[in-house]
Coordinates of C-alpha atoms and ligand atoms in Angstrom, one line a residue:
M16 CA 117.1 255.4 123.2
S17 CA 120.2 256.4 121.3
A18 CA 122.5 253.7 120.1
G19 CA 125.1 254.9 122.6
L20 CA 122.8 254.7 125.6
E21 CA 121.5 251.3 124.5
Q22 CA 125.1 250.0 124.4
A23 CA 125.8 251.3 127.9
A24 CA 122.7 249.7 129.3
T25 CA 123.7 246.3 127.9
A26 CA 127.2 246.6 129.2
T27 CA 125.8 247.3 132.8
A28 CA 123.5 244.2 132.6
N29 CA 126.4 242.1 131.5
D30 CA 128.6 243.5 134.2
A31 CA 126.0 242.5 136.9
V32 CA 127.8 240.1 139.1
E33 CA 126.7 236.5 138.7
M34 CA 125.4 235.1 142.0
T35 CA 124.9 231.7 143.6
D36 CA 123.2 230.6 146.8
G37 CA 123.3 227.9 149.5
F38 CA 121.0 225.5 147.4
H39 CA 123.4 225.6 144.5
L40 CA 126.5 225.3 146.6
V41 CA 125.3 222.2 148.4
I42 CA 124.5 220.5 145.1
D43 CA 127.8 221.7 143.5
A44 CA 129.8 220.5 146.5
L45 CA 128.2 217.0 146.3
K46 CA 128.7 216.7 142.6
L47 CA 132.3 217.9 142.9
N48 CA 132.9 214.9 145.1
D49 CA 131.4 212.5 142.6
I50 CA 128.2 212.0 144.6
D51 CA 125.4 211.4 142.1
T52 CA 122.5 210.1 144.1
I53 CA 120.4 211.4 147.0
F54 CA 117.9 209.2 148.8
G55 CA 115.3 211.3 150.7
L56 CA 111.9 212.7 151.4
I57 CA 111.0 216.3 150.7
G58 CA 109.3 219.1 152.6
I59 CA 110.2 222.4 154.3
P60 CA 113.0 223.5 154.0
I61 CA 114.6 221.1 151.5
T62 CA 112.0 220.7 148.7
D63 CA 113.9 223.1 146.3
L64 CA 117.2 221.4 147.2
A65 CA 115.8 218.1 146.0
R66 CA 114.4 219.7 142.9
L67 CA 117.7 221.4 142.1
A68 CA 119.6 218.1 142.6
Q69 CA 117.3 216.5 140.0
S70 CA 117.5 219.4 137.6
E71 CA 121.3 219.5 138.0
G72 CA 121.7 215.9 136.9
M73 CA 121.7 214.0 140.2
R74 CA 119.3 211.2 141.0
F75 CA 116.9 211.9 143.7
I76 CA 115.2 208.8 144.9
S77 CA 112.1 209.9 146.8
F78 CA 110.8 207.6 149.6
R79 CA 107.7 207.3 151.7
H80 CA 109.5 207.3 155.1
E81 CA 112.9 208.7 155.9
Q82 CA 114.1 205.5 157.7
H83 CA 114.1 203.6 154.4
A84 CA 115.7 206.4 152.5
G85 CA 118.4 206.4 155.2
N86 CA 118.8 202.6 154.9
A87 CA 119.1 202.9 151.1
A88 CA 121.9 205.5 151.6
A89 CA 123.7 203.3 154.1
I90 CA 123.7 200.3 151.9
A91 CA 124.8 202.4 149.0
G92 CA 127.7 203.5 151.2
Y93 CA 128.6 199.9 152.1
M94 CA 128.6 198.9 148.4
T95 CA 130.6 201.8 147.0
Q96 CA 132.9 203.1 149.8
K97 CA 131.4 206.5 149.1
P98 CA 129.0 208.0 151.6
G99 CA 125.4 207.4 150.8
I100 CA 123.4 210.6 151.1
C101 CA 120.0 210.8 152.8
L102 CA 118.1 214.1 152.8
T103 CA 115.2 214.9 155.2
V104 CA 113.2 217.7 156.6
S105 CA 113.6 218.9 160.1
A106 CA 112.7 217.4 163.5
P107 CA 110.4 214.4 162.8
G108 CA 111.9 213.7 159.3
F109 CA 115.3 214.0 160.9
L110 CA 114.4 211.6 163.7
N111 CA 112.9 209.1 161.2
G112 CA 116.2 209.2 159.4
L113 CA 118.2 209.0 162.7
T114 CA 117.5 205.3 163.2
A115 CA 119.1 204.6 159.8
L116 CA 122.0 206.8 160.7
A117 CA 122.5 205.0 164.0
N118 CA 122.2 201.6 162.2
A119 CA 124.8 202.7 159.7
T120 CA 127.2 203.8 162.4
T121 CA 126.7 200.5 164.3
N122 CA 127.4 198.5 161.1
C123 CA 130.4 200.7 160.0
F124 CA 128.6 201.9 156.8
P125 CA 129.5 205.3 155.5
M126 CA 126.5 207.6 155.1
I127 CA 125.6 211.3 155.6
L128 CA 122.2 212.3 156.9
I129 CA 121.6 215.8 155.7
S130 CA 118.5 217.5 157.3
G131 CA 117.1 220.9 157.0
S132 CA 116.6 222.7 160.3
S133 CA 114.5 225.5 161.6
E134 CA 115.6 229.0 162.7
R135 CA 118.5 228.7 165.1
E136 CA 117.5 231.7 167.3
I137 CA 114.0 230.3 167.8
V138 CA 115.1 226.7 168.3
D139 CA 117.7 227.7 170.8
L140 CA 115.3 229.8 172.9
Q141 CA 112.7 227.0 172.5
Q142 CA 110.1 229.5 171.2
G143 CA 108.2 226.8 169.3
D144 CA 109.3 227.0 165.7
Y145 CA 107.8 224.8 163.0
E146 CA 109.5 221.4 163.5
E147 CA 111.8 222.7 166.2
M148 CA 114.6 220.6 167.4
D149 CA 118.3 220.8 168.3
Q150 CA 119.2 218.2 165.7
V151 CA 123.0 218.5 165.9
N152 CA 123.0 217.5 169.5
A153 CA 120.3 214.9 169.1
A154 CA 122.4 213.2 166.4
K155 CA 125.7 213.1 168.3
P156 CA 125.3 209.9 170.3
F157 CA 124.2 208.0 167.2
A158 CA 126.7 209.3 164.7
K159 CA 130.5 209.3 164.1
A160 CA 130.3 213.0 163.8
S161 CA 127.6 215.7 163.8
Y162 CA 128.1 219.1 162.1
R163 CA 126.1 222.3 161.3
I164 CA 127.0 224.7 158.5
N165 CA 126.0 228.2 159.3
K166 CA 127.5 230.3 156.5
A167 CA 127.1 229.7 152.7
E168 CA 130.9 230.1 152.2
D169 CA 131.4 227.1 154.6
I170 CA 129.3 224.7 152.5
G171 CA 132.2 223.5 150.6
I172 CA 134.4 222.8 153.6
G173 CA 131.4 221.5 155.6
I174 CA 130.5 218.9 153.0
A175 CA 134.2 217.9 152.6
R176 CA 134.4 217.4 156.4
A177 CA 131.3 215.3 156.4
I178 CA 132.5 213.1 153.5
R179 CA 136.0 212.5 155.1
S180 CA 134.4 211.8 158.5
A181 CA 132.1 209.2 157.0
V182 CA 134.6 207.2 155.0
S183 CA 138.0 207.5 156.6
G184 CA 139.2 205.2 159.3
R185 CA 136.3 203.1 160.6
P186 CA 133.4 204.2 158.4
G187 CA 130.1 205.4 159.9
G188 CA 127.2 207.7 159.9
V189 CA 127.6 211.5 159.9
Y190 CA 124.9 214.1 160.5
L191 CA 125.0 217.4 158.6
D192 CA 122.6 220.1 159.6
L193 CA 121.5 222.7 157.0
P194 CA 119.5 225.6 158.6
A195 CA 116.8 226.9 156.2
K196 CA 118.4 230.3 156.2
L197 CA 121.7 228.9 154.9
L198 CA 120.1 227.6 151.8
S199 CA 119.0 231.1 150.6
Q200 CA 122.2 232.9 151.6
T201 CA 123.9 234.3 148.5
L202 CA 127.5 234.6 147.4
T203 CA 129.0 235.7 144.1
A204 CA 129.4 232.8 141.8
E205 CA 133.1 233.3 141.8
Q206 CA 133.3 233.3 145.7
G207 CA 131.1 230.2 145.7
K208 CA 133.2 228.3 143.2
K209 CA 136.4 229.1 145.2
S210 CA 134.8 227.9 148.4
L211 CA 134.1 224.4 147.1
V212 CA 136.4 221.5 148.2
R213 CA 137.2 218.3 146.4
V214 CA 138.3 215.9 149.0
V215 CA 141.7 214.5 148.2
D216 CA 142.2 210.8 149.1
P217 CA 139.1 210.5 151.2
V218 CA 139.9 206.9 152.2
P219 CA 143.7 207.1 152.8
R220 CA 145.5 203.8 153.0
Q221 CA 146.6 203.0 156.6
I222 CA 149.6 200.8 156.4
P223 CA 150.1 198.3 159.2
A224 CA 153.3 198.4 161.2
P225 CA 155.7 195.7 159.8
D226 CA 156.3 194.2 163.3
S227 CA 152.6 193.8 163.9
V228 CA 152.4 191.8 160.6
Q229 CA 155.3 189.7 161.6
R230 CA 153.9 189.0 165.0
A231 CA 150.6 187.8 163.4
L232 CA 152.4 185.6 160.9
D233 CA 154.6 184.0 163.6
L234 CA 151.5 183.2 165.6
L235 CA 149.7 181.8 162.5
K236 CA 152.7 179.7 161.5
G237 CA 152.9 178.1 165.0
A238 CA 149.2 177.2 164.9
K239 CA 148.0 173.6 164.7
R240 CA 144.3 174.4 164.2
P241 CA 144.2 177.8 162.6
L242 CA 140.9 179.5 161.5
I243 CA 140.2 182.6 159.5
L244 CA 137.1 184.6 160.3
L245 CA 135.9 187.0 157.6
G246 CA 133.5 189.9 158.6
K247 CA 131.7 192.5 156.6
G248 CA 134.6 194.9 157.1
A249 CA 136.6 192.5 154.9
A250 CA 133.9 192.6 152.3
Y251 CA 133.6 196.4 152.6
A252 CA 137.4 196.9 152.1
Q253 CA 137.2 195.6 148.5
A254 CA 140.4 193.6 148.8
D255 CA 138.7 190.6 147.4
A256 CA 141.7 189.2 145.4
D257 CA 144.2 189.5 148.2
I258 CA 141.9 188.0 150.8
R259 CA 141.2 185.0 148.6
A260 CA 144.9 184.6 147.8
F261 CA 145.8 184.6 151.4
V262 CA 143.2 182.1 152.3
E263 CA 144.2 179.8 149.5
K264 CA 147.9 180.1 149.9
T265 CA 147.8 179.4 153.6
G266 CA 145.2 176.7 153.2
I267 CA 143.5 177.8 156.4
P268 CA 139.8 177.0 156.8
Y269 CA 137.6 180.1 157.0
L270 CA 134.2 181.1 158.3
P271 CA 132.4 184.1 156.8
M272 CA 130.1 186.2 158.9
S273 CA 126.7 186.7 157.3
M274 CA 127.5 189.7 155.1
A275 CA 131.0 188.4 154.3
K276 CA 129.3 185.4 152.6
G277 CA 130.4 185.4 148.9
L278 CA 133.7 187.2 149.5
L279 CA 134.9 183.7 148.6
P280 CA 132.1 181.6 147.1
D281 CA 130.2 179.7 149.7
T282 CA 131.0 176.5 147.8
H283 CA 134.7 177.0 148.3
A284 CA 136.5 173.8 149.6
Q285 CA 138.0 175.7 152.6
S286 CA 134.7 177.1 153.8
A287 CA 134.0 175.7 157.3
S288 CA 130.4 177.1 157.4
A289 CA 128.9 173.7 157.5
C290 CA 130.7 172.9 160.8
R291 CA 130.8 176.3 162.4
S292 CA 130.4 175.2 166.0
F293 CA 133.2 172.6 165.6
V294 CA 135.8 175.0 164.2
L295 CA 135.0 177.8 166.6
A296 CA 135.4 175.4 169.6
E297 CA 138.4 173.6 168.3
A298 CA 140.6 176.2 166.6
D299 CA 143.8 177.2 168.5
V300 CA 144.6 180.4 166.6
V301 CA 141.8 182.5 165.0
M302 CA 142.6 185.3 162.6
I303 CA 139.8 187.8 162.5
I304 CA 139.6 190.0 159.4
G305 CA 137.1 192.9 159.6
A306 CA 134.8 191.4 162.2
R307 CA 134.1 192.3 165.8
L308 CA 133.9 189.9 168.7
N309 CA 130.5 191.2 169.6
W310 CA 127.3 189.2 170.5
L311 CA 127.3 187.7 167.0
L312 CA 130.5 185.9 168.0
S313 CA 129.6 185.3 171.6
H314 CA 132.1 188.0 172.6
G315 CA 135.0 185.6 171.8
K316 CA 134.4 183.5 174.9
G317 CA 132.2 180.9 176.6
K318 CA 131.1 177.5 175.4
T319 CA 131.0 178.5 171.7
W320 CA 134.7 179.1 171.8
G321 CA 135.7 175.9 173.6
G322 CA 139.3 175.6 174.6
P323 CA 141.9 178.3 175.0
K324 CA 142.9 180.1 171.9
Q325 CA 144.8 183.1 170.6
F326 CA 143.5 185.8 168.4
I327 CA 144.9 187.8 165.5
Q328 CA 142.7 190.8 164.7
V329 CA 143.0 192.7 161.5
D330 CA 141.0 196.0 161.8
I331 CA 141.2 199.6 161.0
S332 CA 140.2 200.6 164.5
P333 CA 143.0 200.4 167.0
T334 CA 140.5 200.2 169.9
E335 CA 138.7 197.2 168.6
A336 CA 141.5 195.0 169.8
D337 CA 141.0 193.8 173.4
S338 CA 137.4 195.0 173.4
N339 CA 136.1 191.7 174.5
V340 CA 139.0 189.3 174.9
A341 CA 142.8 189.7 174.8
I342 CA 144.1 190.0 171.2
A343 CA 147.6 188.4 170.9
A344 CA 148.4 190.0 167.6
P345 CA 146.5 193.1 166.5
V346 CA 147.2 194.2 163.0
I347 CA 145.9 197.7 162.6
G348 CA 145.5 199.2 159.2
D349 CA 143.1 199.1 156.2
I350 CA 142.4 195.5 155.2
G351 CA 143.8 196.0 151.7
S352 CA 147.1 197.1 153.0
C353 CA 147.2 194.6 155.8
M354 CA 146.4 191.7 153.5
S355 CA 148.9 192.7 151.0
A356 CA 151.6 192.9 153.7
M357 CA 150.5 189.5 155.1
L358 CA 150.7 188.0 151.6
A359 CA 154.2 189.4 151.1
G360 CA 155.1 187.9 154.4
I361 CA 154.2 184.4 153.2
A362 CA 155.6 184.8 149.7
S363 CA 158.5 182.5 150.6
G364 CA 156.1 179.8 151.7
F365 CA 153.6 178.8 154.3
A366 CA 153.2 175.3 155.7
K367 CA 149.5 174.6 155.3
P368 CA 147.6 173.2 158.3
G369 CA 148.0 169.5 158.8
A370 CA 145.6 166.8 157.7
E371 CA 144.5 166.1 161.2
W372 CA 142.8 169.5 161.3
T373 CA 141.6 169.8 157.7
G374 CA 140.6 166.2 157.6
A375 CA 138.5 166.5 160.8
I376 CA 136.8 169.6 159.3
A377 CA 136.1 167.9 156.0
E378 CA 134.6 164.9 157.7
R379 CA 132.2 166.9 159.7
R380 CA 131.4 169.2 156.9
E381 CA 130.4 166.2 154.6
K382 CA 128.3 164.7 157.3
N383 CA 126.5 168.0 158.1
M384 CA 126.0 168.8 154.5
A385 CA 124.5 165.3 153.8
K386 CA 122.2 165.8 156.7
M387 CA 121.1 169.2 155.5
A388 CA 120.6 167.9 152.0
A389 CA 118.2 165.2 153.3
T390 CA 116.3 167.8 155.2
L391 CA 116.1 170.1 152.2
E392 CA 114.8 167.3 150.0
K393 CA 111.7 166.8 152.0
N394 CA 108.4 168.2 150.7
P395 CA 106.1 168.8 153.6
S396 CA 102.8 170.4 153.1
P397 CA 102.4 173.2 154.0
M398 CA 105.9 174.3 152.9
N399 CA 108.4 174.9 155.6
Y400 CA 111.5 177.2 155.6
H401 CA 113.7 174.4 154.3
S402 CA 111.7 173.3 151.3
A403 CA 110.9 177.0 150.3
L404 CA 114.6 177.9 150.6
R405 CA 115.7 174.9 148.6
A406 CA 113.6 176.2 145.7
I407 CA 115.0 179.8 146.1
R408 CA 118.6 178.5 146.5
D409 CA 118.4 176.6 143.2
V410 CA 117.0 179.6 141.3
L411 CA 119.6 182.0 142.8
K412 CA 122.4 179.7 141.9
T413 CA 121.8 180.6 138.3
R414 CA 122.2 184.3 139.0
P415 CA 125.2 184.8 141.2
D416 CA 125.2 188.5 140.5
I417 CA 121.9 189.1 142.1
N418 CA 121.7 191.1 145.3
L419 CA 120.1 189.4 148.3
V420 CA 118.4 191.3 151.1
N421 CA 117.4 189.3 154.1
E422 CA 115.6 190.0 157.4
G423 CA 113.3 188.3 159.8
A424 CA 114.0 185.8 162.6
N425 CA 113.6 182.3 161.1
A426 CA 113.4 183.8 157.7
L427 CA 116.9 185.3 158.3
D428 CA 118.6 182.4 160.0
F429 CA 117.5 179.7 157.6
T430 CA 118.2 181.8 154.5
R431 CA 121.7 182.6 155.8
S432 CA 122.6 179.0 156.2
I433 CA 120.8 177.6 153.1
V434 CA 121.3 180.1 150.3
D435 CA 124.8 180.2 149.0
Q436 CA 126.5 183.5 147.9
Y437 CA 129.1 183.5 145.1
Q438 CA 130.2 187.1 144.8
P439 CA 131.3 189.7 147.4
R440 CA 129.0 192.4 148.7
K441 CA 125.8 190.7 147.4
R442 CA 124.2 189.9 150.8
F443 CA 122.7 192.7 152.9
D444 CA 120.9 191.8 156.1
S445 CA 119.9 192.8 159.6
G446 CA 123.5 193.1 160.6
T447 CA 125.1 194.1 163.8
W448 CA 121.9 195.2 165.5
G449 CA 119.6 192.5 164.3
I450 CA 117.3 195.2 163.1
M451 CA 114.0 194.7 161.4
G452 CA 113.0 197.2 158.8
I453 CA 116.0 197.4 156.5
G454 CA 114.2 195.3 153.8
M455 CA 112.9 197.7 151.2
G456 CA 115.4 200.5 152.0
Y457 CA 118.4 198.2 151.4
S458 CA 116.6 196.7 148.3
V459 CA 116.1 200.1 146.7
G460 CA 119.6 201.2 147.5
A461 CA 121.1 198.0 146.2
A462 CA 119.1 198.1 143.0
V463 CA 119.9 201.8 142.3
V464 CA 123.6 201.5 143.0
S465 CA 124.2 198.2 141.1
G466 CA 121.6 198.4 138.4
L467 CA 121.2 194.6 139.0
P468 CA 118.2 192.7 140.3
V469 CA 117.5 192.3 144.0
V470 CA 115.7 189.5 145.8
A471 CA 114.5 190.4 149.3
I472 CA 113.7 187.4 151.5
E473 CA 111.5 188.8 154.2
G474 CA 109.7 187.5 157.3
D475 CA 106.2 188.7 157.2
S476 CA 106.8 190.8 160.3
A477 CA 110.1 192.1 159.1
F478 CA 108.5 193.2 155.8
G479 CA 105.9 195.2 157.6
F480 CA 108.4 197.7 158.9
S481 CA 109.1 199.0 155.4
G482 CA 106.2 197.6 153.3
M483 CA 104.9 200.9 152.1
E484 CA 108.1 201.4 150.1
L485 CA 106.6 198.9 147.6
E486 CA 105.2 202.0 146.1
T487 CA 108.7 203.4 145.8
V488 CA 109.9 200.2 144.2
C489 CA 107.0 200.3 141.7
R490 CA 107.3 204.1 141.0
Y491 CA 111.0 203.7 140.0
Q492 CA 110.2 200.3 138.3
L493 CA 113.1 198.7 140.1
P494 CA 114.0 195.0 139.4
I495 CA 113.2 194.0 143.0
T496 CA 111.5 190.7 143.8
T497 CA 110.2 190.6 147.4
I498 CA 109.5 187.2 148.8
I499 CA 107.4 187.1 152.0
F500 CA 107.8 184.1 154.2
N501 CA 104.3 184.2 155.4
N502 CA 103.9 182.2 158.6
N503 CA 101.1 184.5 160.0
G504 CA 103.3 186.2 162.5
I505 CA 106.5 186.9 164.4
Y506 CA 108.4 183.6 164.7
K507 CA 105.2 181.6 164.5
G508 CA 101.6 182.3 163.7
S509 CA 100.3 179.4 165.7
D510 CA 100.5 180.7 169.3
P511 CA 97.3 181.0 171.3
N512 CA 95.8 184.1 172.8
L513 CA 96.7 183.8 176.5
N514 CA 93.6 185.5 177.7
P515 CA 90.5 184.0 176.1
K516 CA 88.3 186.7 177.8
L517 CA 89.7 189.1 175.2
K518 CA 87.9 187.5 172.4
N519 CA 89.1 189.7 169.6
D520 CA 92.7 189.7 170.7
V521 CA 95.2 187.2 169.3
A522 CA 98.6 186.1 170.6
V523 CA 101.2 188.9 170.8
S524 CA 103.1 187.2 168.0
A525 CA 100.2 186.6 165.6
F526 CA 99.0 188.5 162.6
V527 CA 95.9 188.2 160.4
K528 CA 95.9 184.7 159.0
G529 CA 96.4 184.1 155.3
A530 CA 97.2 187.7 154.6
R531 CA 97.7 188.4 150.8
Y532 CA 100.8 190.5 150.7
D533 CA 100.8 189.9 146.9
K534 CA 97.8 192.1 146.6
M535 CA 99.7 195.0 148.2
I536 CA 102.1 195.3 145.2
E537 CA 99.2 195.0 142.8
A538 CA 97.8 198.2 144.2
F539 CA 100.9 200.0 142.8
G540 CA 101.0 198.2 139.4
G541 CA 103.5 195.5 140.4
V542 CA 103.1 191.8 139.9
G543 CA 101.9 189.7 142.8
Y544 CA 102.3 185.9 143.2
H545 CA 100.6 183.7 145.8
V546 CA 102.5 180.4 146.2
T547 CA 102.1 177.4 148.4
T548 CA 104.6 174.9 147.0
P549 CA 108.3 174.9 146.2
A550 CA 107.5 174.3 142.5
E551 CA 105.3 177.3 142.4
L552 CA 107.8 179.4 144.3
S553 CA 110.6 178.4 141.9
K554 CA 108.4 179.2 138.9
A555 CA 107.3 182.6 140.3
L556 CA 110.9 183.6 141.2
T557 CA 112.3 182.6 137.9
E558 CA 109.6 184.5 136.1
A559 CA 110.0 187.6 138.3
I560 CA 113.7 187.8 137.9
A561 CA 113.5 187.4 134.2
A562 CA 110.9 190.2 133.9
G563 CA 113.2 192.6 135.8
K564 CA 110.1 194.4 137.2
P565 CA 108.7 194.9 140.7
A566 CA 107.2 191.7 142.0
L567 CA 106.1 190.2 145.3
I568 CA 105.8 186.5 146.1
N569 CA 103.6 185.7 149.0
A570 CA 105.1 182.3 150.1
V571 CA 102.8 180.5 152.5
I572 CA 104.9 178.8 155.2
D573 CA 103.8 176.3 157.9
E574 CA 102.8 178.7 160.7
S575 CA 104.2 176.4 163.3
A576 CA 107.5 175.7 161.6
G577 CA 109.5 178.5 163.2
T578 CA 111.2 178.7 166.6
E579 CA 111.0 181.6 169.0
S580 CA 113.6 184.3 168.0
G581 CA 115.0 182.0 165.3
R582 CA 118.4 181.0 166.5
L583 CA 118.6 183.6 169.3
T584 CA 116.5 181.7 171.7
N585 CA 119.3 181.9 174.3
L586 CA 119.1 185.8 174.3
N587 CA 115.5 185.8 175.6
P588 CA 115.5 186.6 179.3
K589 CA 114.0 183.8 181.4
K590 CA 110.8 184.4 183.3
G591 CA 111.4 184.5 187.1
A592 CA 109.5 182.4 189.7
T593 CA 106.6 184.8 189.7
K594 CA 103.4 183.3 188.2
S595 CA 102.5 185.1 185.0
Ligands
LIG603 P1 130.6 191.3 161.1 O1 129.2 191.8 161.6 O2 130.6 190.8 159.7 O3 131.2 190.4 162.1 P2 131.5 193.9 162.0 O4 130.7 194.9 161.5 O5 131.3 193.5 163.4 O6 131.5 192.6 161.0 O7 133.0 194.3 161.9 C1 133.5 195.1 160.9 C2 134.9 195.6 161.3 O8 135.6 195.9 160.1 C3 134.9 196.8 162.2 O9 135.6 196.5 163.4 C4 135.6 197.9 161.3 O10 136.4 198.7 162.1 C5 136.4 197.1 160.4 N1 136.6 197.7 159.1 C6 135.7 198.3 158.3 N2 136.3 198.7 157.1 C7 137.6 198.4 157.2 C8 138.7 198.6 156.4 N3 138.6 199.1 155.2 N4 139.9 198.1 156.8 C9 140.0 197.5 158.0 N5 139.0 197.3 158.9 C10 137.8 197.7 158.5
LIG604 N1 111.9 195.8 166.2 C1 113.0 196.0 165.5 C2 113.3 197.4 164.9 N2 114.0 195.1 165.4 C3 113.8 193.9 166.0 N3 114.8 193.0 165.8 C4 112.6 193.6 166.6 C5 111.6 194.6 166.7 C6 112.3 192.2 167.3 N4 112.2 191.2 166.2 C7 113.2 190.3 165.9 O1 114.4 190.3 166.4 S1 112.8 189.3 164.6 C8 111.3 190.0 164.5 C9 111.1 191.0 165.4 C10 109.8 191.7 165.5 C11 110.3 189.5 163.4 C12 110.3 188.0 163.2 O2 109.2 187.6 162.5 P1 109.3 187.5 160.9 O3 110.2 186.2 160.7 O4 107.9 187.2 160.5 O5 110.0 188.6 160.3 P2 109.9 184.7 161.1 O6 110.2 183.9 159.8 O7 108.4 184.6 161.4 O8 110.7 184.2 162.2
LIG605 MG1 106.9 185.5 160.3

């Protein structure tokens, strides 16, 4: 070839237009919006998407079941105010992730479930494609929004729309459908770059109306027995300093909902947790910040709430007010803006509640705490929830930065009331649904996002829902210590089989006796402990946290120590007159 021809050929090659495709655009769009981690499980048609994410510098945390990847994404969203991303395959993978999406929506956690989907024209004519399902419509009732992107040039705007939907206003779960064909569509790199969108101000402040703030303050100022109720919305809002300042400047006693524990340290002098029933029944004005009057608060009425009272509700959702009972003073806006307006409103002074109210609370609090301390000091054999949790509480006191994941029935209720939290957004539990199965997903999400240790306190039943993710924990060498409260079953392991003719069957609540969950983690190279006393538990937990490696402590608990449904006995329907 002559020198001239050679030059011409090179010029043509250089002129060849640089191309991009759907795979790259999805990753570029996520990265452009500062999303650096995907939780998921690969397969057709998203395997290469996951590979590309990893090779392009994102973290792809690969799970054994999509529900747990989804739960990890949801808790990441709660911790960071950025949507957690879960990536799954079509139909069954999508459905496995959908429980987590619904749970995120129910708990107001921002997440995006992204699933690959099969050929539209085959799915819509129901011609039996591989993993065929109309995922966009299936997701709708369970999500805040459900979208499909059909054209590569819409990937930028589609992802922007999903992000904004997940995090703005009341946060929740968003479904985003990516048909297989979309991923291989091509665009010129230049067109692609131009199509990407960086979301400006994804969580815009929503300033409360000044008259709503004044109305709330007037009500609060006139109260004789005021109470502040902090929910996980308050923890999510990351307005920690203003919330604390407001509580302390007003001197009003407060109650944290379970995931709001630690927003102010549980040891705070104004915490009324130790006399919850008393303050709920006796308060005359209750200011709710980022909590809903749902079943967890007896819907704001009935015996729990005692005499007549008036409510102030601080929330981002205008329709939350009056959802269960009349709200005298709704303050609608983001909690950061609301609390700074409320603080400004009391800058010139606030008369703290009288000694009659605070004194009565202090008296009950001391009495209940002394009673609890006496119960906790006992050392029954076998261990019960109290003695085991005393040991755990004392170890965790030395590491207030540790993330605590908690699920079960008795294992949940006792941990919530016995283990103190000292920092905000460190407690993640069964939440609004009372769901079992969040354990390992939340643990992985919390460990990955925070880079800090996680201790998961799990009922043996609760653990079973996500137990296979121990392999994930070990694979990524995450500093997660899982403690199993092993009472051989759901609520109790001691119930009898009600039909002795079925000799090999046990009670509906019972599991294999003396199961060695510690050996499960050993199968994946983690460290297992089997403990039967508080001293052994304390030693194992201290050692496991210090090692910063995957560990599981099988803590043997008296199989008859629990109560049916933990503290929710009243929610069990009663058997009718028919003989069972
Ligand atoms: P808990 O279970 O702790 O009682 P809920 O999940 O029931 O809490 O309630 C959380 C509430 O917080 C929801 O009503 C939600 O709209 C609200 N919320 C969430 N984020 C914010 C925010 N940034 N500003 C104001 N309200 C918020
Ligand atoms: N399935 C799902 C997804 N969520 C649920 N809440 C339940 C079933 C019902 N359930 C509870 O509400 S608690 C619980 C179940 C099965 C387990 C309780 O047993 P545990 O805890 O071993 O986890 P304790 O310490 O034995 O009470
Ligand atoms: Mg159990």
